[in-house]
Amino acid sequence: MKIKQNYFKVGLVLTALTLLPLAYPAMAGDEVPYKGKEVGAITRGAFQFPFSHQSTAAEGEATYIGHYTLTGNFVVDVRSGTATGVFTLIAANGDKLFSTMTGYALQPPSLKETVDTHTVTGGTGIFEGATGSWVLDSHFAFLFGLPSEPYVGVLEGTISTPAANKK
């Protein structure tokens, strides 16, 4: 009886190990927690009431990505303190993650803190077919008014990178 139980246990383990590679693509396709921090600056561009055109350059560290750089362009409606834009995050290996952003300023008119929601729209390399979103809570060093506004941001959300299985 003991021998049959051992064979049964060994059979279960072998079956599980055999099926594990089939489960891996599904696991990589699931959205997982995504967190990080970035430091950057926003540079103001053209202003035509009520829209202020701005750009961002930043770098940071995030789970599943490691070190990255970020660039983006966005438009702020100064009447409401809301913004929309497009961003490109570049991982250390050169793979790119693309996102759109909608955001708003807290405590207008000081605008020392903004909250932006980024939605993944695609990517290259391991980010091909990626999905997810994250919230970036940014704190600015100065009141808006300087040509370049430094900030520190904390991001948190979820991300899925199905192409990570292909490498």
Coordinates of C-alpha atoms in Angstrom, one line a residue:
M1 CA 0.0 0.0 0.0
K2 CA 2.9 2.4 0.9
I3 CA 4.5 1.8 -2.5
K4 CA 1.3 2.7 -4.4
Q5 CA 1.0 6.0 -2.4
N6 CA 4.6 6.9 -3.3
Y7 CA 4.0 6.2 -7.0
F8 CA 0.9 8.3 -6.9
K9 CA 2.8 11.2 -5.3
V10 CA 5.6 10.9 -7.8
G11 CA 3.1 10.8 -10.6
L12 CA 1.4 14.0 -9.4
V13 CA 4.7 15.8 -9.1
L14 CA 5.8 14.7 -12.6
T15 CA 2.4 15.8 -14.0
A16 CA 2.7 19.2 -12.4
L17 CA 6.3 19.6 -13.6
T18 CA 5.2 18.6 -17.1
L19 CA 2.3 21.1 -17.2
L20 CA 4.4 24.0 -15.6
P21 CA 5.7 25.3 -19.0
L22 CA 2.2 25.5 -20.3
A23 CA 1.2 27.7 -17.3
Y24 CA 4.1 30.1 -17.7
P25 CA 2.7 32.0 -20.7
A26 CA -0.6 32.5 -18.8
M27 CA 1.2 33.7 -15.7
A28 CA 3.2 36.2 -17.7
G29 CA 0.0 37.5 -19.3
D30 CA -1.5 38.2 -15.9
E31 CA -1.3 41.7 -14.6
V32 CA 1.1 42.0 -11.6
P33 CA 1.7 44.8 -9.1
Y34 CA 4.0 47.5 -10.6
K35 CA 5.7 50.1 -8.3
G36 CA 8.5 52.6 -8.6
K37 CA 9.9 56.1 -8.2
E38 CA 11.1 58.6 -10.7
V39 CA 12.9 62.0 -10.6
G40 CA 12.4 64.4 -13.5
A41 CA 11.5 67.8 -14.7
I42 CA 8.7 69.3 -16.7
T43 CA 9.6 72.0 -19.3
R44 CA 7.0 74.5 -20.4
G45 CA 6.5 75.1 -24.1
A46 CA 4.0 77.1 -26.1
F47 CA 1.0 78.7 -24.3
Q48 CA -2.2 79.5 -26.1
F49 CA -5.0 80.2 -23.6
P50 CA -6.3 78.0 -22.1
F51 CA -3.7 75.3 -23.1
S52 CA -0.1 75.0 -21.9
H53 CA 2.0 72.6 -23.9
Q54 CA 4.7 70.9 -21.8
S55 CA 7.2 68.1 -21.9
T56 CA 8.7 65.7 -19.4
A57 CA 12.1 64.0 -19.0
A58 CA 12.7 61.7 -16.1
E59 CA 14.5 58.6 -14.9
G60 CA 13.5 56.1 -12.3
E61 CA 13.4 52.5 -11.0
A62 CA 10.4 50.2 -11.2
T63 CA 9.5 46.6 -10.5
Y64 CA 9.8 44.3 -13.6
I65 CA 11.7 47.1 -15.5
G66 CA 14.6 48.2 -13.3
H67 CA 16.2 51.5 -14.3
Y68 CA 14.3 53.4 -17.0
T69 CA 14.1 56.8 -18.7
L70 CA 10.9 58.5 -19.6
T71 CA 9.9 61.2 -22.0
G72 CA 6.5 62.6 -22.8
N73 CA 4.5 65.5 -24.1
F74 CA 1.3 66.7 -22.6
V75 CA -1.2 69.6 -22.7
V76 CA -2.6 71.3 -19.6
D77 CA -5.9 73.0 -19.5
V78 CA -5.1 75.9 -17.1
R79 CA -8.8 76.5 -16.4
S80 CA -9.3 73.1 -14.8
G81 CA -5.8 72.0 -13.9
T82 CA -6.3 68.8 -16.0
A83 CA -3.8 67.3 -18.5
T84 CA -3.6 64.7 -21.3
G85 CA -0.5 63.4 -23.0
V86 CA 1.6 60.6 -24.5
F87 CA 4.7 59.0 -22.9
T88 CA 7.5 56.6 -23.8
L89 CA 9.3 54.7 -21.1
I90 CA 12.6 53.1 -22.2
A91 CA 14.1 50.2 -20.1
A92 CA 17.8 49.8 -19.6
N93 CA 17.8 47.2 -22.4
G94 CA 16.2 49.6 -24.9
D95 CA 12.7 48.1 -24.9
K96 CA 10.0 50.7 -24.9
L97 CA 6.6 50.9 -23.1
F98 CA 4.1 53.4 -24.5
S99 CA 1.3 55.0 -22.4
T100 CA -1.3 57.7 -22.6
M101 CA -1.9 59.9 -19.5
T102 CA -4.7 61.9 -18.0
G103 CA -4.1 63.9 -14.9
Y104 CA -5.0 66.7 -12.6
A105 CA -3.4 69.1 -10.1
L106 CA -4.2 68.9 -6.4
Q107 CA -4.7 72.1 -4.4
P108 CA -5.0 74.6 -7.3
P109 CA -3.6 77.2 -7.9
S110 CA -0.3 76.1 -6.3
L111 CA 0.0 73.0 -8.5
K112 CA 2.7 71.5 -6.2
E113 CA 1.2 68.0 -6.5
T114 CA -0.3 66.3 -9.5
V115 CA -1.9 62.8 -10.0
D116 CA -1.6 61.2 -13.4
T117 CA -3.1 57.9 -14.6
H118 CA -1.0 56.2 -17.3
T119 CA -2.6 53.6 -19.5
V120 CA -0.3 51.2 -21.4
T121 CA -1.0 51.4 -25.2
G122 CA 1.8 49.1 -26.4
G123 CA 5.5 48.5 -26.5
T124 CA 8.5 46.9 -28.1
G125 CA 10.6 43.9 -27.1
I126 CA 9.4 42.4 -23.9
F127 CA 6.7 45.1 -23.8
E128 CA 5.1 44.0 -27.0
G129 CA 1.4 43.3 -26.2
A130 CA 1.8 44.8 -22.7
T131 CA -1.3 46.0 -20.8
G132 CA -1.8 47.7 -17.5
S133 CA -2.0 51.1 -15.9
W134 CA -0.4 53.0 -13.0
V135 CA -1.0 56.2 -11.0
L136 CA 1.9 58.6 -10.7
D137 CA 1.8 61.0 -7.7
S138 CA 4.3 63.8 -8.4
H139 CA 5.5 66.4 -6.0
F140 CA 7.2 69.6 -7.4
A141 CA 10.0 71.5 -5.8
F142 CA 8.7 74.9 -6.7
L143 CA 5.5 76.7 -7.6
F144 CA 4.9 76.6 -11.3
G145 CA 6.4 79.6 -12.9
L146 CA 10.0 78.5 -13.7
P147 CA 10.8 77.3 -17.2
S148 CA 11.7 73.8 -15.9
E149 CA 10.0 72.3 -12.8
P150 CA 11.8 69.5 -11.0
Y151 CA 9.7 66.8 -9.4
V152 CA 9.8 63.5 -7.6
G153 CA 7.1 60.9 -8.4
V154 CA 5.9 57.6 -6.9
L155 CA 4.1 55.2 -9.2
E156 CA 1.8 52.3 -8.4
G157 CA -0.4 50.1 -10.6
T158 CA -0.4 46.8 -12.5
I159 CA 1.4 45.6 -15.7
S160 CA 1.3 42.6 -17.9
T161 CA 4.2 41.7 -20.3
P162 CA 3.2 38.6 -22.3
A163 CA 6.2 39.0 -24.7
A164 CA 8.6 38.5 -21.7
N165 CA 8.0 34.7 -22.4
K166 CA 9.5 35.0 -25.9
K167 CA 13.0 35.9 -24.8

